[in-house]
PDB file of N, CA and C in Angstrom:
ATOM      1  N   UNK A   1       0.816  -1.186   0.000  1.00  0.00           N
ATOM      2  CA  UNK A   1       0.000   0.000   0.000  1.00  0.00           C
ATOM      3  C   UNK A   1       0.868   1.262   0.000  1.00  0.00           C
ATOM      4  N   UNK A   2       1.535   1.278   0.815  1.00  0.00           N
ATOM      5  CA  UNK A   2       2.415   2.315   0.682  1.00  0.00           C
ATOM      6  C   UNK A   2       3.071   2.757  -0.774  1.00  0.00           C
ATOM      7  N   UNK A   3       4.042   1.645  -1.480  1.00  0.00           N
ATOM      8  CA  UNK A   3       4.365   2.032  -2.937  1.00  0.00           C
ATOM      9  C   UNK A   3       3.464   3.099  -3.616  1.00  0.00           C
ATOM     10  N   UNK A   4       1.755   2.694  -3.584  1.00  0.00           N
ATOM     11  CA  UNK A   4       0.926   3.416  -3.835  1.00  0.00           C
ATOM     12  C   UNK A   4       0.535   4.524  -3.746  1.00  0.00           C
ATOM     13  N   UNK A   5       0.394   4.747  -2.037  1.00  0.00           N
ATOM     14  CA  UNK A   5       0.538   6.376  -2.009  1.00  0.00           C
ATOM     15  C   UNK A   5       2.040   7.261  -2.146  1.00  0.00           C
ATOM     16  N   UNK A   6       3.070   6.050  -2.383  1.00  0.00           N
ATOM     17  CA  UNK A   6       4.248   7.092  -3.238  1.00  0.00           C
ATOM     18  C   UNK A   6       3.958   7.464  -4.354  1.00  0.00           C
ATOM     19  N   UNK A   7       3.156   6.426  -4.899  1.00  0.00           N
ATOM     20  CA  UNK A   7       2.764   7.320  -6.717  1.00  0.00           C
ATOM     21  C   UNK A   7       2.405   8.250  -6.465  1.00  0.00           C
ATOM     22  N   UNK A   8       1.006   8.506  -5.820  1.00  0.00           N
ATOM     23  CA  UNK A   8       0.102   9.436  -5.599  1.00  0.00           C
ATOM     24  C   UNK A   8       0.585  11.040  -5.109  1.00  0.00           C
ATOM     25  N   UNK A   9       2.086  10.683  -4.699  1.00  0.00           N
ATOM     26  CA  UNK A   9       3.078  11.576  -4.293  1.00  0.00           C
ATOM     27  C   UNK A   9       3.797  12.403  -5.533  1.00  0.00           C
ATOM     28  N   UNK A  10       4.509  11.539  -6.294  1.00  0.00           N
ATOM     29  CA  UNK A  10       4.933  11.687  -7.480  1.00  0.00           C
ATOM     30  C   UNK A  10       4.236  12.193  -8.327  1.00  0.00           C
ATOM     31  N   UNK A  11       2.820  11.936  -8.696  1.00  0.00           N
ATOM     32  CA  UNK A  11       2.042  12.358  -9.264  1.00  0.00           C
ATOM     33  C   UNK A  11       1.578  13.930  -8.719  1.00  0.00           C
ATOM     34  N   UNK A  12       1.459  14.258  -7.470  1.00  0.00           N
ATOM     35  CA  UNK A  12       1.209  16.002  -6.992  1.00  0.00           C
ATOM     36  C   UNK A  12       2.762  15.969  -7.307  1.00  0.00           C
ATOM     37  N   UNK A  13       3.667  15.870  -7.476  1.00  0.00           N
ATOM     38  CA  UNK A  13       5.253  16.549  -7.569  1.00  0.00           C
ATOM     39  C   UNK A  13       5.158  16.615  -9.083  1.00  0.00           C
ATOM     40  N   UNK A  14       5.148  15.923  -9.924  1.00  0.00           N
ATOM     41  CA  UNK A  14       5.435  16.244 -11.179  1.00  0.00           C
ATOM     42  C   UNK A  14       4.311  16.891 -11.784  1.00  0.00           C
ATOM     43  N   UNK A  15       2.620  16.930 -11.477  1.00  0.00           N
ATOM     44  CA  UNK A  15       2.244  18.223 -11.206  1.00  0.00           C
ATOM     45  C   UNK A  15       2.768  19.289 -10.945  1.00  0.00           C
ATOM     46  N   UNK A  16       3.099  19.770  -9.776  1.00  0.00           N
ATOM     47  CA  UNK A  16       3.648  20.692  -9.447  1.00  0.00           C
ATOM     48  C   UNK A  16       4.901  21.405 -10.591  1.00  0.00           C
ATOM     49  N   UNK A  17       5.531  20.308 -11.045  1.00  0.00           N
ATOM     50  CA  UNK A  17       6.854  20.295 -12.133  1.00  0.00           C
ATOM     51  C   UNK A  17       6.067  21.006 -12.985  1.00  0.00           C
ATOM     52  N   UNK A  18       4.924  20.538 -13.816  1.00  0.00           N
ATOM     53  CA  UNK A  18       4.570  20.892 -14.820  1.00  0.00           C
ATOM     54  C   UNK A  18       3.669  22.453 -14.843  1.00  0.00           C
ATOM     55  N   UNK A  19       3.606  22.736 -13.613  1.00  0.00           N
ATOM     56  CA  UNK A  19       3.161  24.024 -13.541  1.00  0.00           C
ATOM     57  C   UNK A  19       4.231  25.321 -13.616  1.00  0.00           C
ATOM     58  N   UNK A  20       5.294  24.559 -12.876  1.00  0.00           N
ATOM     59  CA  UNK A  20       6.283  25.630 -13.199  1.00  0.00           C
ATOM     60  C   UNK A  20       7.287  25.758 -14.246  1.00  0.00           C
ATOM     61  N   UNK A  21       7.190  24.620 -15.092  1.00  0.00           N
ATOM     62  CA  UNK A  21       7.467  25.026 -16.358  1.00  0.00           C
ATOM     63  C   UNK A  21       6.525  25.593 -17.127  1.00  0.00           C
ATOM     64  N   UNK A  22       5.467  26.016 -16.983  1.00  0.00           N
ATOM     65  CA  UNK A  22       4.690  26.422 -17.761  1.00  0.00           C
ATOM     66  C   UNK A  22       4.733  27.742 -17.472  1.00  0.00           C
ATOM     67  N   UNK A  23       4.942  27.964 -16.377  1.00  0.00           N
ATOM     68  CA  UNK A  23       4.973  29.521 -16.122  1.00  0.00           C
ATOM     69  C   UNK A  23       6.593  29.865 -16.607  1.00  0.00           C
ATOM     70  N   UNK A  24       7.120  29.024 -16.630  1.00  0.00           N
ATOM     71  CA  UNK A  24       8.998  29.721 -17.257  1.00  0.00           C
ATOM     72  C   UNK A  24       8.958  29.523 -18.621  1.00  0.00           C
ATOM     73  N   UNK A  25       7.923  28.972 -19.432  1.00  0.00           N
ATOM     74  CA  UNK A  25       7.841  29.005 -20.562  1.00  0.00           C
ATOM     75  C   UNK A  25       7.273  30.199 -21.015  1.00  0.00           C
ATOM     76  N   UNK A  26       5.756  30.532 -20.247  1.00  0.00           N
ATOM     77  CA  UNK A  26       5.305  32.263 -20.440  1.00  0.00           C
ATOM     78  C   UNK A  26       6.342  33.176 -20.489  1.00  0.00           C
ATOM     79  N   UNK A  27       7.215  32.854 -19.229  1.00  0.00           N
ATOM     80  CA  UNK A  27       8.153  34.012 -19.226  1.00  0.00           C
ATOM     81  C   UNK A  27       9.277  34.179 -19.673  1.00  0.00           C
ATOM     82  N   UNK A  28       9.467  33.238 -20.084  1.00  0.00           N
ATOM     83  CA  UNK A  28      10.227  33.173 -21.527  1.00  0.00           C
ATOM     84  C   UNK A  28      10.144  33.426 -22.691  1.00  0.00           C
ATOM     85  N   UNK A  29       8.585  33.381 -22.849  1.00  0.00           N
ATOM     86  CA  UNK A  29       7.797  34.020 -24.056  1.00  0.00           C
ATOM     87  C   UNK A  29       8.193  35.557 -24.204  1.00  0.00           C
ATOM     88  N   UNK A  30       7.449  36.366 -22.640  1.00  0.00           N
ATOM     89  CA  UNK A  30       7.276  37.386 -22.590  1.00  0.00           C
ATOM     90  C   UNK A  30       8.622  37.804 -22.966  1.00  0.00           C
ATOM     91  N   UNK A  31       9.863  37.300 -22.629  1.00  0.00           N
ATOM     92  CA  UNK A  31      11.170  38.442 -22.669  1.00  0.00           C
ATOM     93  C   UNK A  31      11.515  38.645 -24.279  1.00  0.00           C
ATOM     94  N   UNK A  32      11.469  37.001 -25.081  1.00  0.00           N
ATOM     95  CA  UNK A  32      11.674  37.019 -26.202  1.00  0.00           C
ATOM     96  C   UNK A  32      11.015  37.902 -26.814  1.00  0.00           C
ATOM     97  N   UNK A  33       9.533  37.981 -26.829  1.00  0.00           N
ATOM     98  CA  UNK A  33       8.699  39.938 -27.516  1.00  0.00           C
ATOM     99  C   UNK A  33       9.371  40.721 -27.239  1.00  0.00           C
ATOM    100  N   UNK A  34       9.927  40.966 -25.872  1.00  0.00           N
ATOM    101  CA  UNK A  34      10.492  42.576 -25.696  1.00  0.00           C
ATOM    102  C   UNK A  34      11.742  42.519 -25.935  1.00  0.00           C
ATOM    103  N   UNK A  35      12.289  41.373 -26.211  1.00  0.00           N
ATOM    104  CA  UNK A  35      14.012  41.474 -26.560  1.00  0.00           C
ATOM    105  C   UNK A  35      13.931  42.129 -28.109  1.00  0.00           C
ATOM    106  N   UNK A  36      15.125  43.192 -27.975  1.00  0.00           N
ATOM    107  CA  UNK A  36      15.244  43.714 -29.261  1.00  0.00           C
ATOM    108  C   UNK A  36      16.709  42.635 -29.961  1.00  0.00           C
ATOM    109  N   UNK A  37      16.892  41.626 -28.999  1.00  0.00           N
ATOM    110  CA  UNK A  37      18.189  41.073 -29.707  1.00  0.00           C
ATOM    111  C   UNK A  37      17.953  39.753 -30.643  1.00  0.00           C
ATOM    112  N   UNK A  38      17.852  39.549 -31.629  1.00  0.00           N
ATOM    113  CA  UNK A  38      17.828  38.582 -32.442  1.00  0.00           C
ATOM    114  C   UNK A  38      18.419  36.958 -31.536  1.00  0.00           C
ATOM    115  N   UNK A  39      19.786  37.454 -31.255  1.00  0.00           N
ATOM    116  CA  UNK A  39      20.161  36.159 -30.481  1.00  0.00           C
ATOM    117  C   UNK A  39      19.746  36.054 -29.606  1.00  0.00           C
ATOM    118  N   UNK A  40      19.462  36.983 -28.870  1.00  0.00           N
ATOM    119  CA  UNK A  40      18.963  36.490 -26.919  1.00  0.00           C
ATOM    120  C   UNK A  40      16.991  35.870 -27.684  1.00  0.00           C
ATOM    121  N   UNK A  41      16.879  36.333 -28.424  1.00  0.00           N
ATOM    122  CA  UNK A  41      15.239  35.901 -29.072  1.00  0.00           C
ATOM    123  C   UNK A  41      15.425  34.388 -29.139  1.00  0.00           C
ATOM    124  N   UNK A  42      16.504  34.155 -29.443  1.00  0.00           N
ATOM    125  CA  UNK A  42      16.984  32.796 -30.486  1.00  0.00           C
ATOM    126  C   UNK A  42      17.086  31.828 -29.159  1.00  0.00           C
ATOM    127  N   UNK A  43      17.666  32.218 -28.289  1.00  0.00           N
ATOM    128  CA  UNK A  43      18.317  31.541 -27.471  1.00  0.00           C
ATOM    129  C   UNK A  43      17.004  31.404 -26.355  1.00  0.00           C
ATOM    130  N   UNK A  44      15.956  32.587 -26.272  1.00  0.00           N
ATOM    131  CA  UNK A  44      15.103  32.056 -25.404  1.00  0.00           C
ATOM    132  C   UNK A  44      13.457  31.210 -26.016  1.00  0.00           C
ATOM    133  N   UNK A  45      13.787  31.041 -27.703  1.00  0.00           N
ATOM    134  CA  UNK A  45      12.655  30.235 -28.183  1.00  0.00           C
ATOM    135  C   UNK A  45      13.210  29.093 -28.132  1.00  0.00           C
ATOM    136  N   UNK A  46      14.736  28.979 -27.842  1.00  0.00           N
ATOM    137  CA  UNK A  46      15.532  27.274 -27.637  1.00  0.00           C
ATOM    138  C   UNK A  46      15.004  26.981 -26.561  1.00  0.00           C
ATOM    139  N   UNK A  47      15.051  27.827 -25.582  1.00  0.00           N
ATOM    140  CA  UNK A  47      14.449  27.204 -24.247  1.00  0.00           C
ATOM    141  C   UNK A  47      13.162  27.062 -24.032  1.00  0.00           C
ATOM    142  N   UNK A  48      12.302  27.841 -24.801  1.00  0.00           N
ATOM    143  CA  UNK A  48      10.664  27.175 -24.295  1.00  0.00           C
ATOM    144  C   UNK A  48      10.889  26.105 -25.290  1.00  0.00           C
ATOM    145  N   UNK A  49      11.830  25.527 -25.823  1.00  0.00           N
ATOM    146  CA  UNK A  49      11.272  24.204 -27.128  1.00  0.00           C
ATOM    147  C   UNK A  49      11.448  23.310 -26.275  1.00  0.00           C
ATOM    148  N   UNK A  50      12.761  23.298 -25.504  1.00  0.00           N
ATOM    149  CA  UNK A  50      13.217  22.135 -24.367  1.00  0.00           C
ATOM    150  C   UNK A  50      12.355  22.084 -23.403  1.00  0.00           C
ATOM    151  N   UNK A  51      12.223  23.380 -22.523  1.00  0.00           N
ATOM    152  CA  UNK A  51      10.853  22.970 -21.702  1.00  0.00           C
ATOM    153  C   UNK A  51       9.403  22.432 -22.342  1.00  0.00           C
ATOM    154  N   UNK A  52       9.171  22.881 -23.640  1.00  0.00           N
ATOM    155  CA  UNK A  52       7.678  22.576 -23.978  1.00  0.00           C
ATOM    156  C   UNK A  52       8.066  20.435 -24.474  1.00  0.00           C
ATOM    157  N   UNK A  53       9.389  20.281 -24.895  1.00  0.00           N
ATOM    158  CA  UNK A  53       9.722  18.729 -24.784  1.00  0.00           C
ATOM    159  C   UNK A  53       9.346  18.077 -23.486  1.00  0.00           C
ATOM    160  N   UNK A  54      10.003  18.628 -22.462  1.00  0.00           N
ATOM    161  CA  UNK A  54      10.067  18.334 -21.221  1.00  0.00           C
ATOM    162  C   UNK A  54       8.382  18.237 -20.498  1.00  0.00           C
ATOM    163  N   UNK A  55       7.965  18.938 -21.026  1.00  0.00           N
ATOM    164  CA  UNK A  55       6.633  18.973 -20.289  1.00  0.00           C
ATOM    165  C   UNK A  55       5.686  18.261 -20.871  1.00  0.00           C
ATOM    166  N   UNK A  56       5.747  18.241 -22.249  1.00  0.00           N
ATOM    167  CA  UNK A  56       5.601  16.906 -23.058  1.00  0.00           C
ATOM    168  C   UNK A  56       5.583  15.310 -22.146  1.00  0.00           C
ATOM    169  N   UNK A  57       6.596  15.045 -21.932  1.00  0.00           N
ATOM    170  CA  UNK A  57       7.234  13.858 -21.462  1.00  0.00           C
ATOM    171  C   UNK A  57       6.503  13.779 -19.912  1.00  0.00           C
ATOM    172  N   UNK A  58       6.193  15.069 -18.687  1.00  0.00           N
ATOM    173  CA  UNK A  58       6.330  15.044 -17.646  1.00  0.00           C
ATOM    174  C   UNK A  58       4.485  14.235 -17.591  1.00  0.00           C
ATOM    175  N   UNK A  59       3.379  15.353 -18.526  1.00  0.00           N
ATOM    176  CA  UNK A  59       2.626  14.975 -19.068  1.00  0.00           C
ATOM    177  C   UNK A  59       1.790  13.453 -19.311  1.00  0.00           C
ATOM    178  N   UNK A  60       2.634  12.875 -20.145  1.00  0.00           N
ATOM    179  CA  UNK A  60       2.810  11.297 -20.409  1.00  0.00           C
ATOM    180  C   UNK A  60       3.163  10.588 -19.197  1.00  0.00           C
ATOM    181  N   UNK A  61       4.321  10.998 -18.300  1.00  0.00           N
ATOM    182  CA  UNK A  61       4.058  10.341 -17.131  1.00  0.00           C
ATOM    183  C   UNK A  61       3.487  10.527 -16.271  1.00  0.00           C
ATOM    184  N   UNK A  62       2.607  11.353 -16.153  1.00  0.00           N
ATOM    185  CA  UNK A  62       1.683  11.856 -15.362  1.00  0.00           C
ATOM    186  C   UNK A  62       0.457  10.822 -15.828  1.00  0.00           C
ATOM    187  N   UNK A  63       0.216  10.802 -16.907  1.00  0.00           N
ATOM    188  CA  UNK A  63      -1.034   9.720 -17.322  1.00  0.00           C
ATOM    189  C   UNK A  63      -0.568   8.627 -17.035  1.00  0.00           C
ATOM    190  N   UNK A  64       0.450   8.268 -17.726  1.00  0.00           N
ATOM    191  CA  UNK A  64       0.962   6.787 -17.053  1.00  0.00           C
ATOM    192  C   UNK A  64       1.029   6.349 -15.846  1.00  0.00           C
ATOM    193  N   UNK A  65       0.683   7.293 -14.872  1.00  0.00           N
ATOM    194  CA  UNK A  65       0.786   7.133 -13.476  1.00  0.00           C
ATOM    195  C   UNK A  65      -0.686   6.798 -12.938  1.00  0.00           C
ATOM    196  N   UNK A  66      -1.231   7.939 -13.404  1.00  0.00           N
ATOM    197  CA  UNK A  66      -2.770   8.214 -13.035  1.00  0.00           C
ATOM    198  C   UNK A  66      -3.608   6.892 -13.699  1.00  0.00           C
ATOM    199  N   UNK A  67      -2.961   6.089 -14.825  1.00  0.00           N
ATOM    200  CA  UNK A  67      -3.566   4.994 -15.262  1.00  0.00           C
ATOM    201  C   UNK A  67      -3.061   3.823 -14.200  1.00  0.00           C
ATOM    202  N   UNK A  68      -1.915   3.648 -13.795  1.00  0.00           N
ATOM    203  CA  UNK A  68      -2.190   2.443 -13.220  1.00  0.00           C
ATOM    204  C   UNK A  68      -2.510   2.598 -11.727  1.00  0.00           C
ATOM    205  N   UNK A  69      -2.666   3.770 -10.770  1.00  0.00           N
ATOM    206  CA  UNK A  69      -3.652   4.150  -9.254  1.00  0.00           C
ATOM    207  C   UNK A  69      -4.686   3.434 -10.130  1.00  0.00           C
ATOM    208  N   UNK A  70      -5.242   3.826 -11.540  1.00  0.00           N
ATOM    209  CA  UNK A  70      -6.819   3.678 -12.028  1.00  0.00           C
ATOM    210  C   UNK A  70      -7.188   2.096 -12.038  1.00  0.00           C
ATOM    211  N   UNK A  71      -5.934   1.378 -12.565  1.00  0.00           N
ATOM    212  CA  UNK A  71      -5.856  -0.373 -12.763  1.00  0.00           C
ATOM    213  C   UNK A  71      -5.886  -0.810 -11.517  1.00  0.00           C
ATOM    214  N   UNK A  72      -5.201  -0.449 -10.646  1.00  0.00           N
ATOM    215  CA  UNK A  72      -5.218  -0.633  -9.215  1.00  0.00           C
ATOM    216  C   UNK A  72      -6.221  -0.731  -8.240  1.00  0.00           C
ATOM    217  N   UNK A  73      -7.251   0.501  -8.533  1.00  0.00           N
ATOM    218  CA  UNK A  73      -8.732   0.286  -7.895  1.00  0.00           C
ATOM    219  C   UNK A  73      -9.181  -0.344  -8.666  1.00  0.00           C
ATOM    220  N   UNK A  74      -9.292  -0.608  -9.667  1.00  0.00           N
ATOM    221  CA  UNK A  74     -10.491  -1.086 -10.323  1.00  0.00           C
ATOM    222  C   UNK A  74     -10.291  -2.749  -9.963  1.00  0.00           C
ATOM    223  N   UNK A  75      -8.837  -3.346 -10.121  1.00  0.00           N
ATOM    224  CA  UNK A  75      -8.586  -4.493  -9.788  1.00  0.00           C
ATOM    225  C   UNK A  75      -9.029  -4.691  -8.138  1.00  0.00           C
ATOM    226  N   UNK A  76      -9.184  -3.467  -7.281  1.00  0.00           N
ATOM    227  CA  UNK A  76      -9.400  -3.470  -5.933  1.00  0.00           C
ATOM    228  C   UNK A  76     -10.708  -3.563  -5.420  1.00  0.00           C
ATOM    229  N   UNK A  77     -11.706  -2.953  -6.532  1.00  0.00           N
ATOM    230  CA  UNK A  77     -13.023  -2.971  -6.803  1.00  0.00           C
ATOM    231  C   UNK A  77     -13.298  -4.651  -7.092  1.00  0.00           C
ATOM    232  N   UNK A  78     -12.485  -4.775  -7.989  1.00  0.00           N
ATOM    233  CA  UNK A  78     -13.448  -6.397  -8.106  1.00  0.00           C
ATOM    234  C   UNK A  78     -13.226  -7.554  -7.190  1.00  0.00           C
ATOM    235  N   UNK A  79     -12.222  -7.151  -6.428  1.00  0.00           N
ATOM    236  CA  UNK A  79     -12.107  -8.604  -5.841  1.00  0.00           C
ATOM    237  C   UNK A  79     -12.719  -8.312  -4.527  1.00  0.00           C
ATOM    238  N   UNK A  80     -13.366  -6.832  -4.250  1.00  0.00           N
ATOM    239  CA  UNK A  80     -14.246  -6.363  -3.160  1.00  0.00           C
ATOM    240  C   UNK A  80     -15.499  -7.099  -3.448  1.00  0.00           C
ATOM    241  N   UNK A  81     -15.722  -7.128  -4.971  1.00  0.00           N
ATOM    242  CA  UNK A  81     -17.077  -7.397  -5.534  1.00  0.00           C
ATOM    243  C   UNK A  81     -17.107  -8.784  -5.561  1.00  0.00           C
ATOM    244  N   UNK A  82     -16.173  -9.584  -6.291  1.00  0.00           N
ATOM    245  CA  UNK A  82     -16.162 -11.151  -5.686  1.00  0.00           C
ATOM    246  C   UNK A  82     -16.253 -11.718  -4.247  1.00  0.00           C
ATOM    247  N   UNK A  83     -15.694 -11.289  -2.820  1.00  0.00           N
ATOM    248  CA  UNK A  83     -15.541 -11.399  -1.971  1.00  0.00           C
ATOM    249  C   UNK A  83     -16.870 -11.011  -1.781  1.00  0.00           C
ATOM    250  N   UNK A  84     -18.024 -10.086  -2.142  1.00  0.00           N
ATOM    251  CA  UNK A  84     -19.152  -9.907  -1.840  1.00  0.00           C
ATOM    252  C   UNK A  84     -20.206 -10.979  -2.139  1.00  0.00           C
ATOM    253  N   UNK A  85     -19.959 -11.699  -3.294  1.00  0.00           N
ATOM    254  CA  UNK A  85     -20.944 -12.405  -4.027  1.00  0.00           C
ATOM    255  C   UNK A  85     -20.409 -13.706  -2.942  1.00  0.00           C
ATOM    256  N   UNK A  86     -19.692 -13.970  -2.836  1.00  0.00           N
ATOM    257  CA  UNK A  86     -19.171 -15.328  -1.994  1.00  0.00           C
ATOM    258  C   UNK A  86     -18.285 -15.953  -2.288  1.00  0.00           C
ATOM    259  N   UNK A  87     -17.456 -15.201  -3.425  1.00  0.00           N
ATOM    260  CA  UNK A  87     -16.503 -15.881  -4.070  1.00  0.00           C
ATOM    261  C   UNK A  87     -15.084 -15.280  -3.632  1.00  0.00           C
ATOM    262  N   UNK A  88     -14.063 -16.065  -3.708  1.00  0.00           N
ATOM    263  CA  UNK A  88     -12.836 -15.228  -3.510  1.00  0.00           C
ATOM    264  C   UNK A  88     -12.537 -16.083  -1.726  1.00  0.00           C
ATOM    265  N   UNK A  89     -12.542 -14.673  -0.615  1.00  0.00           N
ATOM    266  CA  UNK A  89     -12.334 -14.882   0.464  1.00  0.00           C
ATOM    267  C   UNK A  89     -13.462 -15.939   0.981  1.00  0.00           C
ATOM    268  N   UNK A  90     -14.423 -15.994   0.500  1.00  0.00           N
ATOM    269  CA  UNK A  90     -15.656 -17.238   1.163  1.00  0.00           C
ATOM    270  C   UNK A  90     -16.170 -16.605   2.249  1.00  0.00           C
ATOM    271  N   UNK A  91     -16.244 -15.731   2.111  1.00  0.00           N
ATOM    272  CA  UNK A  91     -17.481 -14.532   3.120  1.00  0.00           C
ATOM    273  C   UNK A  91     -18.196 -13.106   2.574  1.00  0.00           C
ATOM    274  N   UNK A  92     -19.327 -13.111   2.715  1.00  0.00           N
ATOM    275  CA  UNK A  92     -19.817 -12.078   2.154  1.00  0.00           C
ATOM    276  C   UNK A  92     -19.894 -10.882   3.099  1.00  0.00           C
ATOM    277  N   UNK A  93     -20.083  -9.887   1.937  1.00  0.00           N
ATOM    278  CA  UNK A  93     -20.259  -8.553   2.603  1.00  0.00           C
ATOM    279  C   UNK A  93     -20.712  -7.721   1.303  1.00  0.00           C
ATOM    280  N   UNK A  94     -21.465  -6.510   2.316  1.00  0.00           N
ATOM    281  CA  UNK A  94     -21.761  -5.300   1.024  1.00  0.00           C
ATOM    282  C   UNK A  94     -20.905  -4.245   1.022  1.00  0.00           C
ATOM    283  N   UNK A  95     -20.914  -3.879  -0.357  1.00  0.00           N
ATOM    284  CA  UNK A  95     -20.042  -3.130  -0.788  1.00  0.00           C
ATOM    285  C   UNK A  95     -20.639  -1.706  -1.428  1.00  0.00           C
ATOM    286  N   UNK A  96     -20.516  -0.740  -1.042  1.00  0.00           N
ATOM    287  CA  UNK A  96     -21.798   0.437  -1.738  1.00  0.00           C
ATOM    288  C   UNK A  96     -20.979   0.852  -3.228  1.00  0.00           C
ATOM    289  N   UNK A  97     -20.430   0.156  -3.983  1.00  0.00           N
ATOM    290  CA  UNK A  97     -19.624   0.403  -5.223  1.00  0.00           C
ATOM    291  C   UNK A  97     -19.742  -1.194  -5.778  1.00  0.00           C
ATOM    292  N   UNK A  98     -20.799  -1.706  -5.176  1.00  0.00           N
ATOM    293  CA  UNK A  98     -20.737  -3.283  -5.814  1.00  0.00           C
ATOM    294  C   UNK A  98     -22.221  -2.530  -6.926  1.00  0.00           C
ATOM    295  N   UNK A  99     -21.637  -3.376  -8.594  1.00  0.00           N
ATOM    296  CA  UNK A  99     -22.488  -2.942  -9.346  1.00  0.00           C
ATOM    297  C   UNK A  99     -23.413  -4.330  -9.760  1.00  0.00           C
ATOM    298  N   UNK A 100     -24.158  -4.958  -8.636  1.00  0.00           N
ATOM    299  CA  UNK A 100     -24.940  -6.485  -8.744  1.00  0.00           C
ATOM    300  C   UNK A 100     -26.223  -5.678  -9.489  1.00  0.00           C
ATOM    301  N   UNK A 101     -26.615  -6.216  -9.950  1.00  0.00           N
ATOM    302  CA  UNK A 101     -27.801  -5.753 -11.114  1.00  0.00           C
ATOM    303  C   UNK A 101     -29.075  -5.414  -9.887  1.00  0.00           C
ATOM    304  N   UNK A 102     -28.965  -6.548  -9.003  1.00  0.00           N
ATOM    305  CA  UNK A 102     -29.844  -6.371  -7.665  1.00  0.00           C
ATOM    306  C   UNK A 102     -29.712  -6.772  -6.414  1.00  0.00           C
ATOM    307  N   UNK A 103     -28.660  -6.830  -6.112  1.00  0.00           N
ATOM    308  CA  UNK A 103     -27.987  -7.062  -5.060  1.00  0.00           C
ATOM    309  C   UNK A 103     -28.785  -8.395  -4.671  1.00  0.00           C
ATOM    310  N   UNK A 104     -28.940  -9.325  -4.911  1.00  0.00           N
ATOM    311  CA  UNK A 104     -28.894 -10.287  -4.466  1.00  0.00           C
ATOM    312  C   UNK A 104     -28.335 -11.544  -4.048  1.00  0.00           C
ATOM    313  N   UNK A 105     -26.658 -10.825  -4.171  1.00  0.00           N
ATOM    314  CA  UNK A 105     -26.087 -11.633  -2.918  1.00  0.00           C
ATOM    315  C   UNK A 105     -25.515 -11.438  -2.380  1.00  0.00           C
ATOM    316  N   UNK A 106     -25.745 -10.383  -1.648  1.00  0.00           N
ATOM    317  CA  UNK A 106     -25.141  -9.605  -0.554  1.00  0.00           C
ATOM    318  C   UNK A 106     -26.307 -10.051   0.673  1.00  0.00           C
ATOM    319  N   UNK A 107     -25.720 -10.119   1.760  1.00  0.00           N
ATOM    320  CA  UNK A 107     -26.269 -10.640   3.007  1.00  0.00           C
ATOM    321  C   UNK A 107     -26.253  -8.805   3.454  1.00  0.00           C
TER     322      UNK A 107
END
């Protein structure tokens, strides 16, 4: 369980990552308009390309993350839902996320 809420960790941190490249990409924007220098222009549309790569990538692992917490309950959901019907652990119980058409086999 724990591993788990380290994702869930990782996932608000590289959040967090991706917010503040986004704001050093604005402001990187902004200087390149007011730069009257061709090269310093040059040199700060190199850097929003690397950050806008980077955030790209941070992005993708951000879903990749958020997909398997998602595989994780759902695999956590069903064996709540087997263990309900009588199967699995060999004791029932209700579950208010069990989707039985009519709950009829829940004790």
């Amino acid at each position: 369980m724990a591993e788990w809420k380290s994702l869930d960790v990782l996932i608000c941190e590289y959040t967090e990552a991706q917010r503040r490249l986004e704001e050093a990409i604005e402001r990187n924007r902004a200087q390149a308009a007011e730069s009257r220098n061709i090269v310093q222009r040059m040199k700060l549309d190199r850097a929003c390309e690397v950050m806008r790569l980077e955030l790209a990538s941070l992005t993708r692992r951000i879903i990749e993350m958020q997909n398997i917490v998602k595989e994780r309950e759902n695999r956590e959901r069903h064996q709540r839902e087997q263990a309900s019907h009588g199967r699995g652990a060999g004791r029932k119980a209700v579950w208010p996320d069990c989707d039985c058409p009519d709950r009829a086999y829940h004790t």
